[in-house]
CSV table of C-alpha atoms and ligand atoms in Angstrom, one decimal:
chain,number,residue,atom,x,y,z
A,1,UNK,CA,1.6,6.5,-29.3
A,2,UNK,CA,-0.6,6.5,-32.6
A,3,UNK,CA,-4.0,8.2,-33.1
A,4,UNK,CA,-4.8,5.9,-35.9
A,5,UNK,CA,-3.5,2.1,-34.9
A,6,UNK,CA,-3.0,-0.1,-37.8
A,7,UNK,CA,-4.2,-3.6,-37.4
A,8,UNK,CA,-1.2,-5.8,-36.3
A,9,UNK,CA,0.6,-2.9,-35.1
A,10,UNK,CA,1.4,-2.7,-31.3
A,11,UNK,CA,2.3,0.6,-29.7
A,12,UNK,CA,3.6,-1.5,-26.8
A,13,UNK,CA,3.4,-5.1,-26.0
A,14,UNK,CA,2.3,-4.3,-22.4
A,15,UNK,CA,0.4,-1.3,-21.2
A,16,UNK,CA,0.4,-0.7,-17.5
A,17,UNK,CA,-2.2,1.7,-16.2
A,18,UNK,CA,-1.0,3.6,-13.1
A,19,UNK,CA,2.6,4.8,-12.1
A,20,UNK,CA,2.1,4.1,-8.3
A,21,UNK,CA,4.8,2.1,-6.6
A,22,UNK,CA,3.1,-1.2,-7.8
A,23,UNK,CA,2.5,-0.2,-11.2
A,24,UNK,CA,6.1,1.0,-11.9
A,25,UNK,CA,7.4,-2.2,-9.9
A,26,UNK,CA,5.6,-4.2,-12.7
A,27,UNK,CA,7.2,-2.0,-15.5
A,28,UNK,CA,10.8,-2.8,-14.3
A,29,UNK,CA,10.0,-6.4,-13.9
A,30,UNK,CA,8.7,-6.6,-17.3
A,31,UNK,CA,10.9,-4.4,-19.0
A,32,UNK,CA,14.0,-6.5,-17.3
A,33,UNK,CA,12.2,-9.6,-19.0
A,34,UNK,CA,12.9,-7.7,-22.3
A,35,UNK,CA,9.0,-6.9,-23.0
A,36,UNK,CA,8.3,-3.3,-24.4
A,37,UNK,CA,6.3,-1.7,-21.8
A,38,UNK,CA,4.3,1.7,-21.6
A,39,UNK,CA,3.1,3.0,-18.4
A,40,UNK,CA,0.0,5.5,-18.5
A,41,UNK,CA,-0.3,7.9,-15.7
A,42,UNK,CA,-2.9,10.6,-15.4
A,43,UNK,CA,-0.7,12.8,-13.0
A,44,UNK,CA,2.1,14.7,-14.0
A,45,UNK,CA,4.7,12.6,-12.1
A,46,UNK,CA,4.8,9.3,-10.3
A,47,UNK,CA,3.4,8.2,-7.0
A,48,UNK,CA,1.0,11.2,-6.5
A,49,UNK,CA,-1.5,8.9,-4.7
A,50,UNK,CA,-1.4,6.1,-2.2
A,51,UNK,CA,2.2,5.2,-2.9
A,52,UNK,CA,3.4,8.6,-1.2
A,53,UNK,CA,0.7,8.7,1.4
A,54,UNK,CA,1.7,5.5,3.7
A,55,UNK,CA,3.5,4.7,6.7
A,56,UNK,CA,6.6,3.3,4.6
A,57,UNK,CA,6.5,0.4,6.9
A,58,UNK,CA,8.4,-2.8,5.5
A,59,UNK,CA,6.1,-5.1,6.9
A,60,UNK,CA,7.1,-8.6,8.4
A,61,UNK,CA,3.6,-10.5,7.3
A,62,UNK,CA,2.4,-10.8,10.9
A,63,UNK,CA,-1.2,-10.3,10.6
A,64,UNK,CA,-2.6,-11.9,7.3
A,65,UNK,CA,-4.3,-15.5,7.1
A,66,UNK,CA,-1.5,-18.1,6.3
A,67,UNK,CA,-1.3,-18.8,2.6
A,68,UNK,CA,-3.3,-15.9,1.5
A,69,UNK,CA,-1.5,-13.5,-1.1
A,70,UNK,CA,-1.0,-11.0,1.8
A,71,UNK,CA,0.9,-13.4,3.8
A,72,UNK,CA,3.0,-15.0,0.9
A,73,UNK,CA,3.8,-11.7,-1.1
A,74,UNK,CA,4.6,-9.5,2.0
A,75,UNK,CA,6.7,-12.4,3.5
A,76,UNK,CA,8.5,-12.6,0.1
A,77,UNK,CA,8.8,-8.8,-0.3
A,78,UNK,CA,10.4,-8.1,3.3
A,79,UNK,CA,13.9,-9.1,2.7
A,80,UNK,CA,13.5,-8.1,-1.1
A,81,UNK,CA,12.8,-4.5,-0.2
A,82,UNK,CA,15.8,-4.2,2.0
A,83,UNK,CA,17.9,-5.9,-0.7
A,84,UNK,CA,16.5,-3.6,-3.4
A,85,UNK,CA,16.8,-0.5,-1.2
A,86,UNK,CA,20.5,-1.2,-0.4
A,87,UNK,CA,21.1,-1.7,-3.9
A,88,UNK,CA,19.5,1.4,-5.3
A,89,UNK,CA,20.3,3.9,-2.5
A,90,UNK,CA,16.9,4.0,-1.4
A,91,UNK,CA,16.7,5.2,2.2
A,92,UNK,CA,15.8,2.0,4.5
A,93,UNK,CA,16.2,1.3,8.1
A,94,UNK,CA,16.1,-2.2,9.6
A,95,UNK,CA,14.4,-0.8,13.1
A,96,UNK,CA,12.4,-3.8,14.1
A,97,UNK,CA,9.0,-3.2,15.6
A,98,UNK,CA,7.0,-4.0,18.7
A,99,UNK,CA,3.3,-4.6,19.2
A,100,UNK,CA,2.3,-3.9,22.7
A,101,UNK,CA,-0.1,-4.8,25.4
A,102,UNK,CA,-0.5,-1.8,27.5
A,103,UNK,CA,-3.2,-3.1,29.7
A,104,UNK,CA,-3.8,-6.6,31.4
A,105,UNK,CA,-6.9,-7.0,29.3
A,106,UNK,CA,-4.8,-6.9,26.1
A,107,UNK,CA,-2.5,-10.0,26.8
A,108,UNK,CA,-5.1,-12.3,25.2
A,109,UNK,CA,-5.3,-10.4,22.0
A,110,UNK,CA,-1.3,-10.3,21.8
A,111,UNK,CA,-1.5,-14.2,22.1
A,112,UNK,CA,-3.6,-14.2,19.2
A,113,UNK,CA,-1.7,-12.0,17.0
A,114,UNK,CA,1.7,-14.2,18.1
A,115,UNK,CA,0.3,-17.4,17.0
A,116,UNK,CA,-0.7,-15.9,13.9
A,117,UNK,CA,3.0,-14.7,13.4
A,118,UNK,CA,4.1,-18.1,14.1
A,119,UNK,CA,1.8,-19.8,11.6
A,120,UNK,CA,3.1,-17.3,8.9
A,121,UNK,CA,6.8,-18.2,9.7
A,122,UNK,CA,7.6,-14.6,10.6
A,123,UNK,CA,11.4,-14.0,10.7
A,124,UNK,CA,12.9,-13.8,14.0
A,125,UNK,CA,9.3,-13.1,15.9
A,126,UNK,CA,9.4,-13.3,19.6
A,127,UNK,CA,7.1,-12.8,22.5
A,128,UNK,CA,9.0,-10.7,25.1
A,129,UNK,CA,8.3,-9.4,28.6
A,130,UNK,CA,7.2,-5.8,29.5
A,131,UNK,CA,11.0,-5.4,30.9
A,132,UNK,CA,12.5,-6.5,27.8
A,133,UNK,CA,10.1,-4.3,25.7
A,134,UNK,CA,11.3,-1.5,27.9
A,135,UNK,CA,14.7,-1.8,27.3
A,136,UNK,CA,14.1,-1.5,23.5
A,137,UNK,CA,11.4,1.4,23.9
A,138,UNK,CA,11.9,2.6,27.5
A,139,UNK,CA,9.1,5.4,27.4
A,140,UNK,CA,6.7,3.0,26.5
A,141,UNK,CA,4.4,1.6,29.6
A,142,UNK,CA,4.7,-1.9,27.8
A,143,UNK,CA,3.1,-5.0,29.8
A,144,UNK,CA,4.0,-7.3,27.2
A,145,UNK,CA,5.0,-7.3,23.7
A,146,UNK,CA,5.7,-8.9,20.3
A,147,UNK,CA,9.2,-8.2,18.9
A,148,UNK,CA,9.4,-8.4,15.1
A,149,UNK,CA,13.1,-7.7,14.0
A,150,UNK,CA,12.5,-7.8,10.3
A,151,UNK,CA,10.1,-5.1,10.3
A,152,UNK,CA,11.4,-1.6,9.1
A,153,UNK,CA,11.1,1.5,7.4
A,154,UNK,CA,11.7,3.0,3.7
A,155,UNK,CA,11.4,6.1,1.8
A,156,UNK,CA,8.2,5.3,-0.2
A,157,UNK,CA,8.7,8.0,-2.8
A,158,UNK,CA,12.6,7.1,-3.3
A,159,UNK,CA,11.4,3.5,-3.6
A,160,UNK,CA,9.0,4.3,-6.6
A,161,UNK,CA,11.5,6.3,-8.0
A,162,UNK,CA,14.1,3.8,-8.0
A,163,UNK,CA,11.4,1.5,-9.7
A,164,UNK,CA,10.8,4.0,-12.3
A,165,UNK,CA,14.3,4.7,-13.0
A,166,UNK,CA,14.9,0.8,-13.4
A,167,UNK,CA,12.0,0.5,-15.7
A,168,UNK,CA,13.3,3.4,-18.0
A,169,UNK,CA,16.6,2.1,-18.1
A,170,UNK,CA,15.5,-1.1,-19.3
A,171,UNK,CA,13.4,0.7,-22.0
A,172,UNK,CA,10.0,1.2,-20.5
A,173,UNK,CA,8.1,4.5,-21.6
A,174,UNK,CA,6.2,6.4,-19.4
A,175,UNK,CA,3.4,8.8,-20.6
A,176,UNK,CA,2.4,11.3,-17.6
A,177,UNK,CA,-0.4,13.6,-17.9
A,178,UNK,CA,-2.5,10.8,-19.8
A,179,UNK,CA,-5.7,9.5,-18.3
A,180,UNK,CA,-7.1,6.0,-19.7
A,181,UNK,CA,-10.8,6.8,-20.7
A,182,UNK,CA,-12.0,3.5,-22.4
A,183,UNK,CA,-10.6,0.2,-23.5
A,184,UNK,CA,-11.8,-2.2,-26.1
A,185,UNK,CA,-10.8,-5.8,-26.9
A,186,UNK,CA,-9.6,-6.1,-30.3
A,187,UNK,CA,-8.2,-9.2,-31.9
A,188,UNK,CA,-4.9,-9.9,-30.2
A,189,UNK,CA,-5.2,-7.5,-27.5
A,190,UNK,CA,-6.7,-4.2,-26.5
A,191,UNK,CA,-7.2,-0.5,-28.0
A,192,UNK,CA,-6.8,2.1,-25.3
A,193,UNK,CA,-8.2,5.4,-25.3
A,194,UNK,CA,-6.2,8.3,-23.9
A,195,UNK,CA,-6.8,12.0,-22.9
A,196,UNK,CA,-3.9,14.1,-22.1
A,197,UNK,CA,-4.0,17.0,-19.4
A,198,UNK,CA,-4.9,19.4,-22.3
A,199,UNK,CA,-7.8,17.4,-23.4
A,200,UNK,CA,-6.2,15.9,-26.5
A,201,UNK,CA,-7.4,12.4,-27.3
A,202,UNK,CA,-5.2,9.5,-28.9
A,203,UNK,CA,-5.4,5.5,-29.0
A,204,UNK,CA,-2.8,2.9,-28.4
A,205,UNK,CA,-2.8,-0.6,-29.1
A,206,UNK,CA,-1.3,-3.3,-27.1
A,207,UNK,CA,-1.1,-7.3,-26.7
A,208,UNK,CA,-1.7,-7.2,-22.7
A,209,UNK,CA,-2.8,-4.7,-20.2
A,210,UNK,CA,-1.9,-4.4,-16.6
A,211,UNK,CA,-4.5,-2.7,-14.5
A,212,UNK,CA,-2.5,-1.1,-11.6
A,213,UNK,CA,-4.9,2.0,-11.1
A,214,UNK,CA,-5.2,1.7,-7.4
A,215,UNK,CA,-8.3,3.5,-6.3
A,216,UNK,CA,-9.6,3.5,-10.0
A,217,UNK,CA,-9.0,-0.2,-10.4
A,218,UNK,CA,-12.6,-0.9,-10.4
A,219,UNK,CA,-13.3,1.9,-13.0
A,220,UNK,CA,-10.8,0.7,-15.4
A,221,UNK,CA,-12.3,-2.8,-15.1
A,222,UNK,CA,-15.7,-1.5,-15.8
A,223,UNK,CA,-14.3,-0.1,-19.1
A,224,UNK,CA,-13.8,-3.8,-20.1
A,225,UNK,CA,-17.5,-4.4,-19.0
A,226,UNK,CA,-16.5,-6.8,-16.0
A,227,UNK,CA,-19.5,-6.8,-13.6
A,228,UNK,CA,-18.0,-5.3,-10.2
A,229,UNK,CA,-19.9,-7.2,-7.7
A,230,UNK,CA,-18.5,-10.4,-9.3
A,231,UNK,CA,-20.3,-12.7,-11.9
A,232,UNK,CA,-20.0,-14.1,-15.0
A,233,UNK,CA,-18.4,-12.0,-18.3
A,234,UNK,CA,-18.0,-13.8,-21.7
A,235,UNK,CA,-18.3,-17.2,-19.9
A,236,UNK,CA,-15.8,-16.1,-17.4
A,237,UNK,CA,-16.1,-16.2,-13.7
A,238,UNK,CA,-15.3,-12.6,-12.4
A,239,UNK,CA,-14.4,-11.9,-8.8
A,240,UNK,CA,-15.5,-8.8,-6.9
A,241,UNK,CA,-13.6,-6.0,-8.0
A,242,UNK,CA,-15.7,-3.3,-6.5
A,243,UNK,CA,-13.6,-1.0,-4.1
A,244,UNK,CA,-14.2,1.6,-1.5
A,245,UNK,CA,-11.8,4.0,0.0
A,246,UNK,CA,-10.8,4.0,3.8
A,247,UNK,CA,-8.9,7.1,4.9
A,248,UNK,CA,-6.0,6.9,7.3
A,249,UNK,CA,-4.9,10.4,8.7
A,250,UNK,CA,-1.7,11.0,10.6
A,251,UNK,CA,-0.4,13.5,13.2
A,252,UNK,CA,3.3,14.1,13.4
A,253,UNK,CA,5.0,14.4,16.7
A,254,UNK,CA,6.7,17.9,15.9
A,255,UNK,CA,8.6,18.4,19.2
A,256,UNK,CA,11.9,17.0,18.8
A,257,UNK,CA,11.7,16.3,22.7
A,258,UNK,CA,8.7,14.2,22.2
A,259,UNK,CA,9.9,12.7,19.0
A,260,UNK,CA,13.2,11.5,20.6
A,261,UNK,CA,11.3,9.1,23.1
A,262,UNK,CA,10.5,6.7,20.2
A,263,UNK,CA,13.0,4.8,18.0
A,264,UNK,CA,11.2,2.2,16.1
A,265,UNK,CA,7.4,1.4,15.1
A,266,UNK,CA,5.4,0.8,18.0
A,267,UNK,CA,2.0,-0.9,17.3
A,268,UNK,CA,-1.3,-1.7,19.5
A,269,UNK,CA,-3.3,-4.7,18.6
A,270,UNK,CA,-4.7,-4.4,15.2
A,271,UNK,CA,-8.4,-3.4,14.4
A,272,UNK,CA,-8.9,-5.5,11.3
A,273,UNK,CA,-12.8,-4.8,11.5
A,274,UNK,CA,-12.2,-1.3,11.5
A,275,UNK,CA,-10.0,-1.6,8.6
A,276,UNK,CA,-6.5,-1.0,9.9
A,277,UNK,CA,-3.8,-1.8,12.3
A,278,UNK,CA,-4.8,0.7,15.0
A,279,UNK,CA,-3.7,4.1,15.5
A,280,UNK,CA,0.4,3.5,16.0
A,281,UNK,CA,3.8,5.2,16.2
A,282,UNK,CA,5.8,5.0,13.1
A,283,UNK,CA,9.3,6.3,12.3
A,284,UNK,CA,10.2,7.4,9.0
A,285,UNK,CA,13.8,7.1,7.4
A,286,UNK,CA,14.7,10.7,8.6
A,287,UNK,CA,13.9,10.1,12.0
A,288,UNK,CA,10.5,11.9,12.2
A,289,UNK,CA,7.8,10.5,14.1
A,290,UNK,CA,4.2,9.9,13.3
A,291,UNK,CA,0.9,8.8,15.0
A,292,UNK,CA,-1.4,7.2,12.7
A,293,UNK,CA,-3.1,6.0,10.6
A,294,UNK,CA,-6.8,6.4,11.6
A,295,UNK,CA,-9.3,4.1,9.9
A,296,UNK,CA,-12.3,6.0,8.5
A,297,UNK,CA,-14.7,4.7,6.0
A,298,UNK,CA,-15.4,7.4,3.7
A,299,UNK,CA,-18.7,7.6,1.4
A,300,UNK,CA,-18.7,6.2,-1.8
A,301,UNK,CA,-19.5,9.2,-3.6
A,302,UNK,CA,-16.8,11.3,-1.4
A,303,UNK,CA,-13.8,12.7,-3.1
A,304,UNK,CA,-10.5,11.8,-1.5
A,305,UNK,CA,-9.0,14.9,-0.2
A,306,UNK,CA,-5.2,14.7,0.4
A,307,UNK,CA,-5.4,17.7,2.6
A,308,UNK,CA,-5.8,17.0,6.4
A,309,UNK,CA,-8.5,19.2,7.5
A,310,UNK,CA,-8.4,19.0,11.4
A,311,UNK,CA,-11.3,18.9,13.6
A,312,UNK,CA,-11.2,19.2,17.5
A,313,UNK,CA,-12.6,15.8,17.8
A,314,UNK,CA,-9.6,14.1,15.7
A,315,UNK,CA,-7.1,16.1,17.6
A,316,UNK,CA,-8.6,14.9,20.9
A,317,UNK,CA,-8.7,11.4,19.7
A,318,UNK,CA,-4.8,11.3,18.5
A,319,UNK,CA,-3.8,13.0,21.6
A,320,UNK,CA,-5.7,10.4,23.8
A,321,UNK,CA,-4.2,7.7,21.4
A,322,UNK,CA,-0.7,8.9,21.4
A,323,UNK,CA,-0.9,9.5,25.4
A,324,UNK,CA,-1.4,5.6,25.7
A,325,UNK,CA,2.1,5.2,24.3
A,326,UNK,CA,3.6,8.4,25.5
A,327,UNK,CA,1.5,9.4,28.7
A,328,UNK,CA,3.4,12.9,29.0
A,329,UNK,CA,2.6,13.8,25.3
A,330,UNK,CA,1.3,17.3,25.3
A,331,UNK,CA,-1.4,19.1,22.6
A,332,UNK,CA,1.5,21.5,21.5
A,333,UNK,CA,3.6,18.5,20.4
A,334,UNK,CA,1.6,17.2,17.5
A,335,UNK,CA,0.1,18.7,14.4
A,336,UNK,CA,-1.8,17.2,11.3
A,337,UNK,CA,0.1,15.2,9.2
A,338,UNK,CA,-0.6,13.6,5.9
A,339,UNK,CA,-3.8,11.7,4.8
A,340,UNK,CA,-3.8,8.3,2.8
A,341,UNK,CA,-6.7,6.2,1.5
A,342,UNK,CA,-6.7,2.5,1.5
A,343,UNK,CA,-8.1,1.0,-1.8
A,344,UNK,CA,-10.5,-1.7,-0.2
A,345,UNK,CA,-12.5,-4.4,-1.5
A,346,UNK,CA,-13.3,-5.0,2.0
A,347,UNK,CA,-16.7,-4.0,3.2
A,348,UNK,CA,-17.3,-2.0,6.4
A,349,UNK,CA,-19.0,-5.0,7.8
A,350,UNK,CA,-16.2,-7.4,6.8
A,351,UNK,CA,-12.8,-9.0,8.2
A,352,UNK,CA,-9.7,-8.9,6.4
A,353,UNK,CA,-10.0,-9.4,2.3
A,354,UNK,CA,-7.0,-10.5,0.2
A,355,UNK,CA,-5.3,-8.8,-2.4
A,356,UNK,CA,-7.0,-9.4,-5.9
A,357,UNK,CA,-4.3,-10.6,-8.6
A,358,UNK,CA,-6.6,-12.0,-11.6
A,359,UNK,CA,-6.2,-12.4,-15.2
A,360,UNK,CA,-8.1,-13.2,-18.3
A,361,UNK,CA,-7.0,-13.1,-21.6
A,362,UNK,CA,-4.2,-10.7,-21.5
A,363,UNK,CA,-5.7,-8.7,-19.0
A,364,UNK,CA,-4.4,-8.4,-15.4
A,365,UNK,CA,-6.2,-7.0,-12.7
A,366,UNK,CA,-4.5,-5.7,-9.2
A,367,UNK,CA,-7.4,-4.9,-6.9
A,368,UNK,CA,-7.5,-4.2,-3.3
A,369,UNK,CA,-3.8,-3.3,-3.2
A,370,UNK,CA,-3.8,-1.6,0.1
A,371,UNK,CA,-1.1,-2.4,2.9
A,372,UNK,CA,1.1,-4.4,2.7
A,373,UNK,CA,1.1,-3.2,-1.1
A,374,UNK,CA,4.6,-1.4,-0.8
A,375,UNK,CA,6.1,-4.1,1.1
A,376,UNK,CA,4.9,-6.6,-1.6
A,377,UNK,CA,5.5,-4.7,-4.6
A,378,UNK,CA,8.3,-6.5,-6.0
A,379,UNK,CA,6.5,-10.1,-5.5
A,380,UNK,CA,3.3,-8.5,-6.9
A,381,UNK,CA,5.2,-7.9,-10.0
A,382,UNK,CA,6.4,-11.3,-10.2
A,383,UNK,CA,2.7,-12.4,-10.0
A,384,UNK,CA,1.8,-10.2,-12.9
A,385,UNK,CA,5.0,-11.5,-14.8
A,386,UNK,CA,3.7,-15.0,-14.2
A,387,UNK,CA,0.1,-14.1,-15.4
A,388,UNK,CA,1.2,-12.7,-18.6
A,389,UNK,CA,3.8,-15.7,-19.4
B,1,FAD,C1,-2.6,4.9,5.2
B,1,FAD,C2,-1.9,4.0,4.4
B,1,FAD,C3,-0.6,3.4,5.1
B,1,FAD,C4,-0.2,2.4,4.2
B,1,FAD,N1,1.0,1.8,5.0
B,1,FAD,C5,1.9,1.1,4.5
B,1,FAD,C6,3.1,0.5,4.9
B,1,FAD,O1,3.4,0.8,6.0
B,1,FAD,N2,3.6,-0.6,4.3
B,1,FAD,C7,3.2,-1.2,3.1
B,1,FAD,O2,3.7,-1.9,2.8
B,1,FAD,N3,2.0,-0.7,2.7
B,1,FAD,C8,1.4,0.4,3.1
B,1,FAD,N4,0.2,0.9,2.6
B,1,FAD,C9,-0.2,0.3,1.3
B,1,FAD,C10,0.7,1.1,0.2
B,1,FAD,O3,0.8,2.5,0.1
B,1,FAD,C11,-0.3,0.6,-1.4
B,1,FAD,O4,-0.5,-0.8,-1.3
B,1,FAD,C12,0.5,1.1,-2.6
B,1,FAD,O5,1.1,2.3,-2.4
B,1,FAD,C13,-0.3,0.8,-3.7
B,1,FAD,O6,0.6,1.3,-4.7
B,1,FAD,P1,-0.4,1.2,-6.3
B,1,FAD,O7,0.9,1.6,-7.4
B,1,FAD,O8,-1.2,0.1,-6.4
B,1,FAD,O9,-1.2,2.5,-6.1
B,1,FAD,P2,-1.2,4.1,-6.3
B,1,FAD,O10,-0.3,4.7,-5.6
B,1,FAD,O11,-2.5,4.7,-5.8
B,1,FAD,O12,-1.2,4.5,-8.0
B,1,FAD,C14,-2.3,4.1,-8.8
B,1,FAD,C15,-1.9,5.0,-10.0
B,1,FAD,O13,-3.0,4.9,-10.8
B,1,FAD,C16,-3.2,6.2,-11.8
B,1,FAD,N5,-4.4,6.0,-12.5
B,1,FAD,C17,-5.7,5.6,-11.9
B,1,FAD,N6,-6.7,5.5,-12.9
B,1,FAD,C18,-5.9,5.9,-13.9
B,1,FAD,C19,-6.4,6.4,-15.5
B,1,FAD,N7,-7.8,5.7,-15.7
B,1,FAD,N8,-5.4,6.6,-16.3
B,1,FAD,C20,-4.2,6.8,-15.9
B,1,FAD,N9,-3.8,6.7,-14.7
B,1,FAD,C21,-4.6,6.2,-13.7
B,1,FAD,C22,-3.3,7.2,-10.4
B,1,FAD,O14,-3.4,8.5,-10.7
B,1,FAD,C23,-2.3,6.6,-9.6
B,1,FAD,O15,-1.1,7.2,-9.8
B,1,FAD,C24,-0.4,2.1,3.0
B,1,FAD,C25,-1.8,2.6,2.6
B,1,FAD,C26,-2.2,3.5,3.1
B,1,FAD,C27,-3.4,4.1,2.5
């Protein structure tokens, strides 16, 4: 990095803001293409935010509107995550998952999900009887289910670490403890102002800029004066970029006797309007079992607190939700787990909103990269590479 950039001198061809799983997937892709890449990340290491606070499910692309980016990129990403993980020694398990109807009234909802899964060409998806579902998960009182054999779980942190290693091996540089504070368009690219963790300011110059800043993607777009609620900027149509955070808290099933009762992700019917897929049971690559995530819109000025501050109401809600799956689950078998935050373009009164991949003269915006962003990380990187071609 230089503090006084010379016109025409680039510090890197492409600067990527954010070293989450997606920013690092983009970094390795562009570095492998032979581009000079610099990733700027305000934290002291990678994947400190959403990329390490999620369910780690390798989604099969069941729920998303057919043809949407979420559908296409998740569908393409699913087999690629397994291939990548196996090639890079990232823990991954092809567990499959079941989406269950637990009462007669839920059969109709199951049908809707199944039709969407068929329309989305989900690999191997099947509608199965309660008896067959109970062969797979004998302790869940399932009436009828959808079986998705291509769903699995991956170690989210190890995945991001493998992208980082691959990016660095192909020449990418990563500036941790540096925050992007302002951006100016200059002839031939961008001038990016940084502040390091000790408060020291510097500037760098690049030809292209990838905004993979997760929850701060809109703040970064605002540095370039894009109207966040959509509109026109320098005669260019700009989409809605404003985001809101939606919290997802988890409880862990800490008693091995209860955790052993579940071997794969088990989901109820989705709650898209609430902003998520409904409190479900997930397993991780170490065999841990978790309940969650919840869906809670947080106020626009509330900070994202990664501590799980427990309340009796939430404990009671999770216990009740958990007992729908495991009727014998006891209060002393669960403990507060992690909290993650979904970066959403979706408003509380809206249905599902797609990922935003938008580009304008060397600037690529990745907005609303909530679930299934981890599963879609490699195809998202391809989208960025195509936008910069
Ligand atoms: C509760 C929950 C469950 C989920 N479950 C799944 C799942 O099971 N499967 C799945 O596929 N997906 C899941 N997801 C989605 C997935 O976690 C995200 O899509 C993915 O992690 C997004 O990665 P990212 O790199 O875009 O963002 P992040 O990981 O948030 O990274 C953004 C980075 O940008 C940095 N940054 C921001 N502003 C600046 C700045 N000005 N200067 C420097 N750095 C900056 C931040 O510090 C941060 O490190 C889930 C998400 C949540 C919240």
